[in-house]
PDB file of C-alpha atoms and ligand atoms in Angstrom:
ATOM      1  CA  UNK A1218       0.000   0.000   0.000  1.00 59.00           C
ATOM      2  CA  UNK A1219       2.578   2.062   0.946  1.00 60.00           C
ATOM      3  CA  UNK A1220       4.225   1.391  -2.203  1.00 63.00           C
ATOM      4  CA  UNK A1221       1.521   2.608  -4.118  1.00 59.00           C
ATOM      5  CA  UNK A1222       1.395   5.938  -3.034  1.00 56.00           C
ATOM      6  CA  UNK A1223       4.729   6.456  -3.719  1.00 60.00           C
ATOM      7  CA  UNK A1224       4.563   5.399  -7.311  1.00 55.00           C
ATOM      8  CA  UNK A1225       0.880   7.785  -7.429  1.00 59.00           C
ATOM      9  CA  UNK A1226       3.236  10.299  -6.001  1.00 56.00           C
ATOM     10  CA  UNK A1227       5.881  10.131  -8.311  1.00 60.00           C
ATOM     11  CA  UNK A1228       3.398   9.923 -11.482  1.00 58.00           C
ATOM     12  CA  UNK A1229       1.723  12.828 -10.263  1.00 60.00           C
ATOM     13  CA  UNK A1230       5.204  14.640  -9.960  1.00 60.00           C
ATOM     14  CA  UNK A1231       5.856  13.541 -13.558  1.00 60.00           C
ATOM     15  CA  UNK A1232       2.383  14.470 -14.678  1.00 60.00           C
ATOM     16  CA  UNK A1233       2.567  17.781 -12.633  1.00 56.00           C
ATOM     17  CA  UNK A1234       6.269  18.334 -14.604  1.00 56.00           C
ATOM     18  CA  UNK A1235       5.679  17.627 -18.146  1.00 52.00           C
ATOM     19  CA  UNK A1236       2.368  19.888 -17.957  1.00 52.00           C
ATOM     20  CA  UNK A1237       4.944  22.465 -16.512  1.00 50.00           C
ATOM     21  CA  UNK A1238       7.038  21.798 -19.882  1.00 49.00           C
ATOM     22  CA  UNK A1239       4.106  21.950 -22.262  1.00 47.00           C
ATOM     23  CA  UNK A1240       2.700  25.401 -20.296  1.00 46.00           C
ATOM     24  CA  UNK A1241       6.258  26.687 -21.354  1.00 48.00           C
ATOM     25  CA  UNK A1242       6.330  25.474 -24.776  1.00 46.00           C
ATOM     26  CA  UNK A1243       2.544  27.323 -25.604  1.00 44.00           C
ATOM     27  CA  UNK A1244       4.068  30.752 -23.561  1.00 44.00           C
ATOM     28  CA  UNK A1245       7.345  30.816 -25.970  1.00 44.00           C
ATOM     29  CA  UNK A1246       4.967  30.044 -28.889  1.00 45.00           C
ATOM     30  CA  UNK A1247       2.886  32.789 -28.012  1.00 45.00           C
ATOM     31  CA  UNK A1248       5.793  35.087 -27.349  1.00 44.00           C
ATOM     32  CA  UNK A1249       7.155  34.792 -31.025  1.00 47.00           C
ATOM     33  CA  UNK A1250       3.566  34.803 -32.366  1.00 47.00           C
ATOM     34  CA  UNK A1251       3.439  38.248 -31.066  1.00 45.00           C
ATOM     35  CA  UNK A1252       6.685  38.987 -32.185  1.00 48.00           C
ATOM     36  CA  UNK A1253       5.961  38.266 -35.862  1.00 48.00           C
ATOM     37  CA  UNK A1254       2.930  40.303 -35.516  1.00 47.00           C
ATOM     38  CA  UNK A1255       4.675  43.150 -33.917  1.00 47.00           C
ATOM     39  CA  UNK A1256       7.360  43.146 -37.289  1.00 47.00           C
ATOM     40  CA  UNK A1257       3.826  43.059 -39.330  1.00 48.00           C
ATOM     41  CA  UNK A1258       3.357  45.821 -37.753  1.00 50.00           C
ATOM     42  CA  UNK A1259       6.391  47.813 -38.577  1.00 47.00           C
ATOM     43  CA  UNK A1260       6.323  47.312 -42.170  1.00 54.00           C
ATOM     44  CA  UNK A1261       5.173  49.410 -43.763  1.00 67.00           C
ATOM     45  CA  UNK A1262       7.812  51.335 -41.523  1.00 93.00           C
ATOM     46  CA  UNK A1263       8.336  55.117 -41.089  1.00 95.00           C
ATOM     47  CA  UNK A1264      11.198  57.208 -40.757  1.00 96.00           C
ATOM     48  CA  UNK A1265      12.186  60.464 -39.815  1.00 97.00           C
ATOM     49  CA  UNK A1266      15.272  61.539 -41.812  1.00 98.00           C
ATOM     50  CA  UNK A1267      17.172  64.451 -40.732  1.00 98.00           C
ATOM     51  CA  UNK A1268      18.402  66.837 -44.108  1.00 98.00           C
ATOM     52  CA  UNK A1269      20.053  69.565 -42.314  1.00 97.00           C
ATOM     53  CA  UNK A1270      21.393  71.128 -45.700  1.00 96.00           C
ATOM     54  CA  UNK A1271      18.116  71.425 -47.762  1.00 97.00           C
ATOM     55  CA  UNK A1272      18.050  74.986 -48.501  1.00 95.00           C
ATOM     56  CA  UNK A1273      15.211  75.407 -51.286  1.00 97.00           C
ATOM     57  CA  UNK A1274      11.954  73.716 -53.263  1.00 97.00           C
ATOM     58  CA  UNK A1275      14.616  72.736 -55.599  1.00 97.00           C
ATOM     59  CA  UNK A1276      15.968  70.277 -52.849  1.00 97.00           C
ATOM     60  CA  UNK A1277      13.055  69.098 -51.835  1.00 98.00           C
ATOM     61  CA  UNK A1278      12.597  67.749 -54.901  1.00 98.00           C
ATOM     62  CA  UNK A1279      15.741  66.086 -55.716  1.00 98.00           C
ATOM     63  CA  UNK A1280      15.356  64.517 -52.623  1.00 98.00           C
ATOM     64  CA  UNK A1281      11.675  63.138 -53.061  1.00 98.00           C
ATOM     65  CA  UNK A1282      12.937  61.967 -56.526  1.00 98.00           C
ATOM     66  CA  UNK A1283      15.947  60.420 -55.064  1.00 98.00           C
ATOM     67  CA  UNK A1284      13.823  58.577 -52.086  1.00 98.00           C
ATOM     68  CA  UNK A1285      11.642  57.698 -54.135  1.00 98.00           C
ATOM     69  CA  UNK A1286      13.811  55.632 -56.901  1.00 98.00           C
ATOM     70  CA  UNK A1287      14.518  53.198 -53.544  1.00 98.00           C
ATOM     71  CA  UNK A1288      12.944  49.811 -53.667  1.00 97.00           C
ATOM     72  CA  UNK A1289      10.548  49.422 -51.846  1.00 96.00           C
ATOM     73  CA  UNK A1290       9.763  52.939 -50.279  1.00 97.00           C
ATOM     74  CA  UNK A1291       5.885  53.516 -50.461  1.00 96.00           C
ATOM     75  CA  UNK A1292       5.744  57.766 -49.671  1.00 96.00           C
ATOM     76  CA  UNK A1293       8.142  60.374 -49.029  1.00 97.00           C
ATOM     77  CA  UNK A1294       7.369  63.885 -47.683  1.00 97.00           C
ATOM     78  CA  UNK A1295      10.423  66.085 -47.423  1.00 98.00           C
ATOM     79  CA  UNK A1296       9.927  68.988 -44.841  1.00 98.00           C
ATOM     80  CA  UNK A1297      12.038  71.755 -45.599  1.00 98.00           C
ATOM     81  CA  UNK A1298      11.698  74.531 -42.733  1.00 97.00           C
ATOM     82  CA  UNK A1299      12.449  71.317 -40.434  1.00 97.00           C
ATOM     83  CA  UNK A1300      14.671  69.778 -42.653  1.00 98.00           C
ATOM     84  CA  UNK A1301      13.299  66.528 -42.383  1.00 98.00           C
ATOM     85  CA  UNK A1302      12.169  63.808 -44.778  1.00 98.00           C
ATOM     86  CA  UNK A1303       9.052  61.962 -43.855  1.00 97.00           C
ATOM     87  CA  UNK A1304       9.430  57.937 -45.233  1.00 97.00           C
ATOM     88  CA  UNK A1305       7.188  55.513 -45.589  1.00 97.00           C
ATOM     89  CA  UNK A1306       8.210  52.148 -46.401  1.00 96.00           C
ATOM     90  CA  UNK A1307       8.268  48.562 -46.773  1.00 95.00           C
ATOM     91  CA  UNK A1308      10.312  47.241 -43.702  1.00 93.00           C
ATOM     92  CA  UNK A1309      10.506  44.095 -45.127  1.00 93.00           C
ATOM     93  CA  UNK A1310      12.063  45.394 -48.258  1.00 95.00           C
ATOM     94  CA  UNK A1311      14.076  48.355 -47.484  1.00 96.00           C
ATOM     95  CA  UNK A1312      15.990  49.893 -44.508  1.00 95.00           C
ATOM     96  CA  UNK A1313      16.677  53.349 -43.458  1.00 97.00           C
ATOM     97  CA  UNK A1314      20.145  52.612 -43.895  1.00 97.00           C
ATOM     98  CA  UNK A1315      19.282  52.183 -47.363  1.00 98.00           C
ATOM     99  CA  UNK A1316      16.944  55.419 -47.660  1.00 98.00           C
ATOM    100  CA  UNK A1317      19.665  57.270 -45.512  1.00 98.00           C
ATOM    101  CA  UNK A1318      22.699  56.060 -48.391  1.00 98.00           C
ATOM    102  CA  UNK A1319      20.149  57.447 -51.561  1.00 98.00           C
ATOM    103  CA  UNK A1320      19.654  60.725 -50.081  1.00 98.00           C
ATOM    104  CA  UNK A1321      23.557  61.073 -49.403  1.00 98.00           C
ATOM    105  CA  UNK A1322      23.921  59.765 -53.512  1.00 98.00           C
ATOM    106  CA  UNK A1323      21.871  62.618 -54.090  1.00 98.00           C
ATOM    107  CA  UNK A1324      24.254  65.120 -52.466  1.00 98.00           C
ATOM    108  CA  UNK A1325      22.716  65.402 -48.993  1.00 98.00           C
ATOM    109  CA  UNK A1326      23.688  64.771 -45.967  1.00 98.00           C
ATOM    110  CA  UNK A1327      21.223  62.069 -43.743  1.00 98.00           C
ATOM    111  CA  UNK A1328      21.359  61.133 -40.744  1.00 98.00           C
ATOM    112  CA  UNK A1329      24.632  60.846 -40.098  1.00 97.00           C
ATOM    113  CA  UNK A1330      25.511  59.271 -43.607  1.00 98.00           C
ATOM    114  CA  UNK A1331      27.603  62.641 -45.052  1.00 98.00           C
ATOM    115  CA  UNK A1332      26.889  63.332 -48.653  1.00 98.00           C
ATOM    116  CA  UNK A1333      28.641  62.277 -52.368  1.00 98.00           C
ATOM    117  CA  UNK A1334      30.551  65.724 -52.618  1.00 97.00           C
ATOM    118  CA  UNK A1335      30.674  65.076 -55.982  1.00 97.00           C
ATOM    119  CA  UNK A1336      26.688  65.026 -56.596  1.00 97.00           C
ATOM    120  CA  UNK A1337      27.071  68.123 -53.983  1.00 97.00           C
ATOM    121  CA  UNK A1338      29.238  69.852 -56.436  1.00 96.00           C
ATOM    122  CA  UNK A1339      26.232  69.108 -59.186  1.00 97.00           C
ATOM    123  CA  UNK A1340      23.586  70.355 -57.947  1.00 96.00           C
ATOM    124  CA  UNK A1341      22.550  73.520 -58.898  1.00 95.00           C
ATOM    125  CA  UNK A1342      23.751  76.645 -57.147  1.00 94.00           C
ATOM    126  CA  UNK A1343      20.921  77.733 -55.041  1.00 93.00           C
ATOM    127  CA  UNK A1344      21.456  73.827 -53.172  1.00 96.00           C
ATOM    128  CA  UNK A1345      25.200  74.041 -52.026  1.00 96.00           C
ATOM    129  CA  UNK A1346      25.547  74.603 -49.078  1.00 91.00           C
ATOM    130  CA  UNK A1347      28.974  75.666 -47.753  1.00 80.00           C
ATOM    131  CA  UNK A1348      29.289  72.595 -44.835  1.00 70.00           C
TER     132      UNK A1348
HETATM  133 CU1  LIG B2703      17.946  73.709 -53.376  1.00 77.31          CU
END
């Protein structure tokens, strides 16, 4: 008898541990369930890039053009009194590095990605900027 509470009380221990296991198994699913739906979330993605030479309407629209030719970019709204440039875009397709490297090809600087001083030296007058 006393035998055969022992072996009730180790099944129940057993029983009590791999329901412990499979509780753990359904929380991590769960956990990266949300995580994929959390990156569903941030594509399309936004970004705030910072422009700090744009200088006229001229700029804002070699940037657009230039943000827009990016793969995968969906909208771009360049701000010029805050010198900013308003992305939307693709996550899965595209990142802001990537956004960030077009704008310097265009002769900005972005972010901190400094500009092509050669498509600088292009651009027409009114868009140098002396930095
Ligand atoms: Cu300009």
């Amino acid at each position: 008898m006393k035998n055969l509470i022992v072996l009730f009380l180790m099944l129940s221990v057993a029983a009590f541990a791999g329901e412990k296991k499979s509780t753990d198994k359904t929380t991590a699913q769960k956990s990266k369930m949300g995580h994929s739906a959390e990156m569903m979330k941030a594509g399309p993605g936004h970004a705030m890039i910072s422009v700090p030479t744009l200088q006229c309407n001229n700029c804002v629209n070699t940037v657009t053009a230039a943000v827009k030719k990016v793969k995968g970019v969906e909208s771009v709204k360049v701000d010029l009194e805050k010198k900013i440039a308003h992305v939307n875009f693709d996550a899965k397709k595209v990142k802001v590095a990537d956004i960030e490297k077009a704008i310097a090809a265009a002769g900005y600087d972005a972010n901190k990605v400094k500009r092509d001083e050669k498509a600088h030296a292009n651009l027409p007058q009114c868009c140098q900027s002396k930095k």
